[in-house]
C-alpha cells in the first residue's frame, strides 16, 4: 500500500527522501529558498523512485499569495560544522508568530538576502495534490509552525505529525494538536503527534 507524506521546510538536508527511495511512499517537499530548492532538485534528480516525489518552491503559511522571506548564507564550503546555518532561512513577514531568528545579533550576520516568495495554505497544498489521506506530516519552518497549524482545517488528519518546536510556544502547539485528537509527545526539539 502506498503511503503519503508532506514535508514543509525541506532545505537540502535531513529530508524524507529515503522514504521515496524505499518505493512505497509518495510525497511533497516544500522549500521556499530558491538556492536550497535548486540543491534539493539536484539531489532528487539522481534518486530512485523520484517520480513519486513532488517538489514545491514555496512557503506554507496561513494565506495564499506572496510572503517576505530571509535566505541564510551557505557556509559549508568554509566550515562543515556551520551546515546548520542553511536551515535557518525563514519567513520574516509581519504575520510570523514564532521566534524571529534573524533579529538576534549572532544570526543577523548569516543573512544573505531578503526576498519575496510564493506561499500557500496547507489546505491549498493538499487540494492541489488531491490527497485524501496523509500518513506523515513534517513541519520544520523556524518559528512559522503555529501559523500553519492554527490555520489548517484538519479536515484530513495525518496519522503522524513531527513538528519542530524550538522557535514556538511548544505547549500552545501541543494544545492545538491534542484538541484535534492527537496523543502528543514533546522531546528536546520536536513534537510528535499520533492518532
mmCIF file of N, CA and C in Angstrom, residues 36-136:
data_model
loop_
_atom_site.group_PDB
_atom_site.id
_atom_site.type_symbol
_atom_site.label_atom_id
_atom_site.label_comp_id
_atom_site.label_asym_id
_atom_site.label_seq_id
_atom_site.Cartn_x
_atom_site.Cartn_y
_atom_site.Cartn_z
ATOM 1 N N UNK A 36 18.384 26.712 -2.069
ATOM 2 C CA UNK A 36 18.303 25.411 -1.408
ATOM 3 C C UNK A 36 17.297 24.507 -2.121
ATOM 4 N N UNK A 37 16.290 25.116 -2.720
ATOM 5 C CA UNK A 37 15.366 24.344 -3.543
ATOM 6 C C UNK A 37 16.107 23.745 -4.744
ATOM 7 N N UNK A 38 16.959 24.543 -5.398
ATOM 8 C CA UNK A 38 17.715 24.028 -6.557
ATOM 9 C C UNK A 38 18.687 22.923 -6.135
ATOM 10 N N UNK A 39 19.304 23.071 -4.960
ATOM 11 C CA UNK A 39 20.146 21.983 -4.436
ATOM 12 C C UNK A 39 19.323 20.714 -4.248
ATOM 13 N N UNK A 40 18.119 20.884 -3.694
ATOM 14 C CA UNK A 40 17.234 19.743 -3.469
ATOM 15 C C UNK A 40 16.864 19.080 -4.790
ATOM 16 N N UNK A 41 16.570 19.888 -5.812
ATOM 17 C CA UNK A 41 16.260 19.334 -7.137
ATOM 18 C C UNK A 41 17.411 18.474 -7.652
ATOM 19 N N UNK A 42 18.640 18.955 -7.480
ATOM 20 C CA UNK A 42 19.802 18.194 -7.945
ATOM 21 C C UNK A 42 19.956 16.886 -7.177
ATOM 22 N N UNK A 43 19.741 16.940 -5.867
ATOM 23 C CA UNK A 43 19.836 15.734 -5.038
ATOM 24 C C UNK A 43 18.791 14.717 -5.486
ATOM 25 N N UNK A 44 17.580 15.180 -5.692
ATOM 26 C CA UNK A 44 16.469 14.295 -6.074
ATOM 27 C C UNK A 44 16.664 13.729 -7.474
ATOM 28 N N UNK A 45 17.296 14.491 -8.372
ATOM 29 C CA UNK A 45 17.424 14.057 -9.775
ATOM 30 C C UNK A 45 18.127 12.709 -9.917
ATOM 31 N N UNK A 46 18.986 12.366 -8.978
ATOM 32 C CA UNK A 46 19.687 11.086 -9.035
ATOM 33 C C UNK A 46 19.088 10.022 -8.143
ATOM 34 N N UNK A 47 17.900 10.263 -7.637
ATOM 35 C CA UNK A 47 17.298 9.356 -6.659
ATOM 36 C C UNK A 47 16.384 8.319 -7.297
ATOM 37 N N UNK A 48 16.306 7.201 -6.626
ATOM 38 C CA UNK A 48 15.410 6.129 -7.021
ATOM 39 C C UNK A 48 13.971 6.552 -6.737
ATOM 40 N N UNK A 49 13.048 6.206 -7.627
ATOM 41 C CA UNK A 49 11.609 6.467 -7.471
ATOM 42 C C UNK A 49 11.273 7.953 -7.410
ATOM 43 N N UNK A 50 12.110 8.795 -8.034
ATOM 44 C CA UNK A 50 11.901 10.246 -7.970
ATOM 45 C C UNK A 50 10.570 10.678 -8.575
ATOM 46 N N UNK A 51 9.975 9.833 -9.406
ATOM 47 C CA UNK A 51 8.667 10.166 -9.985
ATOM 48 C C UNK A 51 7.558 10.199 -8.927
ATOM 49 N N UNK A 52 7.831 9.663 -7.763
ATOM 50 C CA UNK A 52 6.854 9.666 -6.667
ATOM 51 C C UNK A 52 6.966 10.895 -5.765
ATOM 52 N N UNK A 53 7.866 11.816 -6.128
ATOM 53 C CA UNK A 53 8.103 12.991 -5.298
ATOM 54 C C UNK A 53 7.789 14.261 -6.077
ATOM 55 N N UNK A 54 7.063 15.161 -5.434
ATOM 56 C CA UNK A 54 6.763 16.473 -5.993
ATOM 57 C C UNK A 54 7.499 17.512 -5.167
ATOM 58 N N UNK A 55 8.229 18.394 -5.844
ATOM 59 C CA UNK A 55 8.959 19.461 -5.175
ATOM 60 C C UNK A 55 8.249 20.779 -5.413
ATOM 61 N N UNK A 56 8.074 21.549 -4.347
ATOM 62 C CA UNK A 56 7.408 22.847 -4.425
ATOM 63 C C UNK A 56 8.344 23.922 -3.899
ATOM 64 N N UNK A 57 8.644 24.915 -4.743
ATOM 65 C CA UNK A 57 9.478 26.045 -4.349
ATOM 66 C C UNK A 57 8.576 27.136 -3.759
ATOM 67 N N UNK A 58 7.980 26.821 -2.601
ATOM 68 C CA UNK A 58 7.022 27.710 -1.948
ATOM 69 C C UNK A 58 7.183 27.626 -0.431
ATOM 70 N N UNK A 59 6.619 28.634 0.240
ATOM 71 C CA UNK A 59 6.473 28.592 1.695
ATOM 72 C C UNK A 59 5.039 28.183 1.992
ATOM 73 N N UNK A 60 4.831 27.539 3.111
ATOM 74 C CA UNK A 60 3.475 27.252 3.591
ATOM 75 C C UNK A 60 3.208 28.228 4.731
ATOM 76 N N UNK A 61 2.052 28.894 4.669
ATOM 77 C CA UNK A 61 1.707 29.890 5.666
ATOM 78 C C UNK A 61 0.210 29.831 5.951
ATOM 79 N N UNK A 62 -0.367 30.956 6.349
ATOM 80 C CA UNK A 62 -1.792 30.995 6.678
ATOM 81 C C UNK A 62 -2.605 31.772 5.643
ATOM 82 N N UNK A 63 -2.040 31.932 4.446
ATOM 83 C CA UNK A 63 -2.761 32.549 3.331
ATOM 84 C C UNK A 63 -2.094 32.125 2.023
ATOM 85 N N UNK A 64 -2.787 32.341 0.921
ATOM 86 C CA UNK A 64 -2.248 32.084 -0.418
ATOM 87 C C UNK A 64 -1.790 33.415 -1.007
ATOM 88 N N UNK A 65 -0.563 33.462 -1.503
ATOM 89 C CA UNK A 65 -0.071 34.705 -2.094
ATOM 90 C C UNK A 65 1.441 34.746 -2.127
ATOM 91 N N UNK A 66 2.006 35.831 -1.628
ATOM 92 C CA UNK A 66 3.461 36.003 -1.547
ATOM 93 C C UNK A 66 3.803 36.483 -0.144
ATOM 94 N N UNK A 67 5.006 36.130 0.312
ATOM 95 C CA UNK A 67 5.385 36.442 1.690
ATOM 96 C C UNK A 67 6.873 36.794 1.764
ATOM 97 N N UNK A 68 7.230 37.653 2.720
ATOM 98 C CA UNK A 68 8.633 38.045 2.925
ATOM 99 C C UNK A 68 9.411 36.900 3.565
ATOM 100 N N UNK A 69 10.596 36.681 3.025
ATOM 101 C CA UNK A 69 11.414 35.542 3.422
ATOM 102 C C UNK A 69 12.873 35.983 3.446
ATOM 103 N N UNK A 70 13.633 35.486 4.418
ATOM 104 C CA UNK A 70 15.055 35.788 4.505
ATOM 105 C C UNK A 70 15.855 34.511 4.277
ATOM 106 N N UNK A 71 16.782 34.585 3.341
ATOM 107 C CA UNK A 71 17.623 33.442 2.978
ATOM 108 C C UNK A 71 18.951 33.559 3.716
ATOM 109 N N UNK A 72 19.358 32.476 4.338
ATOM 110 C CA UNK A 72 20.635 32.456 5.061
ATOM 111 C C UNK A 72 21.776 32.024 4.137
ATOM 112 N N UNK A 73 22.961 32.369 4.541
ATOM 113 C CA UNK A 73 24.160 32.007 3.782
ATOM 114 C C UNK A 73 24.422 30.506 3.879
ATOM 115 N N UNK A 74 25.150 30.008 2.910
ATOM 116 C CA UNK A 74 25.633 28.631 2.957
ATOM 117 C C UNK A 74 27.123 28.689 3.257
ATOM 118 N N UNK A 75 27.499 28.291 4.462
ATOM 119 C CA UNK A 75 28.894 28.375 4.900
ATOM 120 C C UNK A 75 29.599 27.024 4.896
ATOM 121 N N UNK A 76 28.952 26.014 4.307
ATOM 122 C CA UNK A 76 29.517 24.662 4.391
ATOM 123 C C UNK A 76 30.838 24.530 3.648
ATOM 124 N N UNK A 77 31.099 25.339 2.629
ATOM 125 C CA UNK A 77 32.385 25.254 1.916
ATOM 126 C C UNK A 77 33.543 25.710 2.796
ATOM 127 N N UNK A 78 33.244 26.631 3.721
ATOM 128 C CA UNK A 78 34.289 27.145 4.611
ATOM 129 C C UNK A 78 34.447 26.308 5.869
ATOM 130 N N UNK A 79 33.315 25.792 6.358
ATOM 131 C CA UNK A 79 33.334 25.084 7.642
ATOM 132 C C UNK A 79 32.144 24.130 7.707
ATOM 133 N N UNK A 80 32.385 22.842 7.627
ATOM 134 C CA UNK A 80 31.300 21.841 7.626
ATOM 135 C C UNK A 80 30.448 21.918 8.884
ATOM 136 N N UNK A 81 31.028 22.356 9.999
ATOM 137 C CA UNK A 81 30.259 22.430 11.233
ATOM 138 C C UNK A 81 29.214 23.546 11.192
ATOM 139 N N UNK A 82 29.278 24.402 10.174
ATOM 140 C CA UNK A 82 28.320 25.505 10.035
ATOM 141 C C UNK A 82 27.177 25.155 9.082
ATOM 142 N N UNK A 83 27.003 23.883 8.765
ATOM 143 C CA UNK A 83 25.947 23.485 7.818
ATOM 144 C C UNK A 83 24.557 23.842 8.338
ATOM 145 N N UNK A 84 24.396 23.943 9.658
ATOM 146 C CA UNK A 84 23.095 24.284 10.253
ATOM 147 C C UNK A 84 22.593 25.658 9.808
ATOM 148 N N UNK A 85 23.503 26.536 9.415
ATOM 149 C CA UNK A 85 23.107 27.895 9.021
ATOM 150 C C UNK A 85 22.163 27.857 7.819
ATOM 151 N N UNK A 86 22.342 26.897 6.921
ATOM 152 C CA UNK A 86 21.436 26.772 5.763
ATOM 153 C C UNK A 86 19.990 26.618 6.216
ATOM 154 N N UNK A 87 19.802 25.970 7.358
ATOM 155 C CA UNK A 87 18.458 25.646 7.812
ATOM 156 C C UNK A 87 17.725 26.748 8.542
ATOM 157 N N UNK A 88 18.353 27.924 8.721
ATOM 158 C CA UNK A 88 17.636 28.988 9.440
ATOM 159 C C UNK A 88 16.989 30.000 8.505
ATOM 160 N N UNK A 89 17.050 29.770 7.202
ATOM 161 C CA UNK A 89 16.255 30.608 6.295
ATOM 162 C C UNK A 89 14.819 30.543 6.782
ATOM 163 N N UNK A 90 14.138 31.687 6.795
ATOM 164 C CA UNK A 90 12.801 31.671 7.383
ATOM 165 C C UNK A 90 11.953 32.861 6.959
ATOM 166 N N UNK A 91 10.661 32.711 7.197
ATOM 167 C CA UNK A 91 9.700 33.773 6.928
ATOM 168 C C UNK A 91 9.956 34.915 7.900
ATOM 169 N N UNK A 92 9.968 36.134 7.355
ATOM 170 C CA UNK A 92 10.198 37.321 8.175
ATOM 171 C C UNK A 92 9.074 38.337 7.994
ATOM 172 N N UNK A 93 7.938 37.892 7.532
ATOM 173 C CA UNK A 93 6.784 38.762 7.322
ATOM 174 C C UNK A 93 6.144 39.148 8.653
ATOM 175 N N UNK A 94 5.324 40.175 8.620
ATOM 176 C CA UNK A 94 4.668 40.670 9.831
ATOM 177 C C UNK A 94 3.752 39.629 10.473
ATOM 178 N N UNK A 95 3.190 38.725 9.687
ATOM 179 C CA UNK A 95 2.246 37.740 10.241
ATOM 180 C C UNK A 95 2.935 36.599 10.995
ATOM 181 N N UNK A 96 4.253 36.514 10.936
ATOM 182 C CA UNK A 96 5.026 35.429 11.562
ATOM 183 C C UNK A 96 4.823 35.436 13.075
ATOM 184 N N UNK A 97 4.385 34.311 13.646
ATOM 185 C CA UNK A 97 4.018 34.251 15.060
ATOM 186 C C UNK A 97 5.106 33.694 15.973
ATOM 187 N N UNK A 98 6.132 33.094 15.415
ATOM 188 C CA UNK A 98 7.162 32.477 16.241
ATOM 189 C C UNK A 98 8.353 33.383 16.467
ATOM 190 N N UNK A 99 9.398 32.777 16.986
ATOM 191 C CA UNK A 99 10.656 33.479 17.231
ATOM 192 C C UNK A 99 11.205 34.005 15.907
ATOM 193 N N UNK A 100 11.797 35.176 15.951
ATOM 194 C CA UNK A 100 12.371 35.788 14.744
ATOM 195 C C UNK A 100 13.896 35.643 14.810
ATOM 196 N N UNK A 101 14.384 34.605 14.163
ATOM 197 C CA UNK A 101 15.787 34.221 14.318
ATOM 198 C C UNK A 101 16.773 35.275 13.856
ATOM 199 N N UNK A 102 16.421 36.036 12.834
ATOM 200 C CA UNK A 102 17.382 36.998 12.293
ATOM 201 C C UNK A 102 17.395 38.315 13.063
ATOM 202 N N UNK A 103 16.572 38.421 14.097
ATOM 203 C CA UNK A 103 16.639 39.598 14.967
ATOM 204 C C UNK A 103 17.719 39.439 16.031
ATOM 205 N N UNK A 104 18.258 38.235 16.164
ATOM 206 C CA UNK A 104 19.371 38.008 17.082
ATOM 207 C C UNK A 104 20.666 38.430 16.396
ATOM 208 N N UNK A 105 21.476 39.196 17.090
ATOM 209 C CA UNK A 105 22.713 39.714 16.520
ATOM 210 C C UNK A 105 23.611 38.587 15.992
ATOM 211 N N UNK A 106 23.674 37.489 16.729
ATOM 212 C CA UNK A 106 24.518 36.373 16.298
ATOM 213 C C UNK A 106 24.053 35.772 14.979
ATOM 214 N N UNK A 107 22.752 35.834 14.691
ATOM 215 C CA UNK A 107 22.222 35.274 13.451
ATOM 216 C C UNK A 107 22.178 36.284 12.314
ATOM 217 N N UNK A 108 22.108 37.576 12.637
ATOM 218 C CA UNK A 108 21.995 38.608 11.601
ATOM 219 C C UNK A 108 23.155 38.543 10.608
ATOM 220 N N UNK A 109 24.313 38.127 11.075
ATOM 221 C CA UNK A 109 25.486 38.048 10.186
ATOM 222 C C UNK A 109 25.356 36.931 9.139
ATOM 223 N N UNK A 110 24.358 36.051 9.320
ATOM 224 C CA UNK A 110 24.171 34.947 8.379
ATOM 225 C C UNK A 110 23.171 35.277 7.271
ATOM 226 N N UNK A 111 22.628 36.481 7.261
ATOM 227 C CA UNK A 111 21.648 36.851 6.237
ATOM 228 C C UNK A 111 22.337 37.021 4.896
ATOM 229 N N UNK A 112 21.811 36.337 3.889
ATOM 230 C CA UNK A 112 22.299 36.525 2.521
ATOM 231 C C UNK A 112 21.432 37.522 1.775
ATOM 232 N N UNK A 113 20.105 37.352 1.863
ATOM 233 C CA UNK A 113 19.204 38.270 1.164
ATOM 234 C C UNK A 113 17.783 38.173 1.709
ATOM 235 N N UNK A 114 17.045 39.261 1.499
ATOM 236 C CA UNK A 114 15.617 39.308 1.810
ATOM 237 C C UNK A 114 14.881 39.249 0.479
ATOM 238 N N UNK A 115 13.933 38.324 0.362
ATOM 239 C CA UNK A 115 13.197 38.163 -0.887
ATOM 240 C C UNK A 115 11.712 37.966 -0.588
ATOM 241 N N UNK A 116 10.915 37.980 -1.629
ATOM 242 C CA UNK A 116 9.505 37.642 -1.523
ATOM 243 C C UNK A 116 9.319 36.305 -2.235
ATOM 244 N N UNK A 117 8.609 35.375 -1.603
ATOM 245 C CA UNK A 117 8.417 34.045 -2.192
ATOM 246 C C UNK A 117 6.919 33.729 -2.252
ATOM 247 N N UNK A 118 6.536 32.837 -3.167
ATOM 248 C CA UNK A 118 5.136 32.396 -3.179
ATOM 249 C C UNK A 118 4.829 31.595 -1.915
ATOM 250 N N UNK A 119 3.596 31.710 -1.445
ATOM 251 C CA UNK A 119 3.184 30.910 -0.301
ATOM 252 C C UNK A 119 1.759 30.419 -0.500
ATOM 253 N N UNK A 120 1.423 29.366 0.205
ATOM 254 C CA UNK A 120 0.061 28.856 0.189
ATOM 255 C C UNK A 120 -0.258 28.205 1.520
ATOM 256 N N UNK A 121 -1.531 28.063 1.760
ATOM 257 C CA UNK A 121 -2.005 27.393 2.968
ATOM 258 C C UNK A 121 -1.795 25.887 2.808
ATOM 259 N N UNK A 122 -1.701 25.180 3.922
ATOM 260 C CA UNK A 122 -1.572 23.723 3.874
ATOM 261 C C UNK A 122 -2.801 23.105 3.208
ATOM 262 N N UNK A 123 -3.979 23.632 3.494
ATOM 263 C CA UNK A 123 -5.185 23.131 2.829
ATOM 264 C C UNK A 123 -5.089 23.261 1.310
ATOM 265 N N UNK A 124 -4.530 24.365 0.832
ATOM 266 C CA UNK A 124 -4.389 24.582 -0.619
ATOM 267 C C UNK A 124 -3.413 23.588 -1.231
ATOM 268 N N UNK A 125 -2.331 23.304 -0.508
ATOM 269 C CA UNK A 125 -1.349 22.331 -0.997
ATOM 270 C C UNK A 125 -1.980 20.941 -1.099
ATOM 271 N N UNK A 126 -2.715 20.553 -0.076
ATOM 272 C CA UNK A 126 -3.367 19.237 -0.077
ATOM 273 C C UNK A 126 -4.386 19.147 -1.204
ATOM 274 N N UNK A 127 -5.139 20.213 -1.434
ATOM 275 C CA UNK A 127 -6.123 20.228 -2.519
ATOM 276 C C UNK A 127 -5.434 20.125 -3.881
ATOM 277 N N UNK A 128 -4.277 20.784 -4.026
ATOM 278 C CA UNK A 128 -3.542 20.738 -5.290
ATOM 279 C C UNK A 128 -3.192 19.302 -5.682
ATOM 280 N N UNK A 129 -2.789 18.509 -4.699
ATOM 281 C CA UNK A 129 -2.375 17.136 -4.984
ATOM 282 C C UNK A 129 -3.495 16.119 -4.772
ATOM 283 N N UNK A 130 -4.675 16.619 -4.400
ATOM 284 C CA UNK A 130 -5.852 15.753 -4.226
ATOM 285 C C UNK A 130 -5.603 14.607 -3.239
ATOM 286 N N UNK A 131 -4.805 14.889 -2.201
ATOM 287 C CA UNK A 131 -4.578 13.877 -1.177
ATOM 288 C C UNK A 131 -5.856 13.661 -0.378
ATOM 289 N N UNK A 132 -6.208 12.401 -0.179
ATOM 290 C CA UNK A 132 -7.364 12.056 0.650
ATOM 291 C C UNK A 132 -6.921 11.502 2.000
ATOM 292 N N UNK A 133 -5.645 11.190 2.105
ATOM 293 C CA UNK A 133 -5.083 10.667 3.348
ATOM 294 C C UNK A 133 -3.615 11.079 3.410
ATOM 295 N N UNK A 134 -3.137 11.399 4.592
ATOM 296 C CA UNK A 134 -1.718 11.724 4.785
ATOM 297 C C UNK A 134 -1.205 10.871 5.934
ATOM 298 N N UNK A 135 -0.196 10.088 5.660
ATOM 299 C CA UNK A 135 0.388 9.245 6.700
ATOM 300 C C UNK A 135 1.340 10.014 7.601
ATOM 301 N N UNK A 136 2.067 10.968 7.014
ATOM 302 C CA UNK A 136 3.127 11.633 7.775
ATOM 303 C C UNK A 136 3.227 13.087 7.337
#
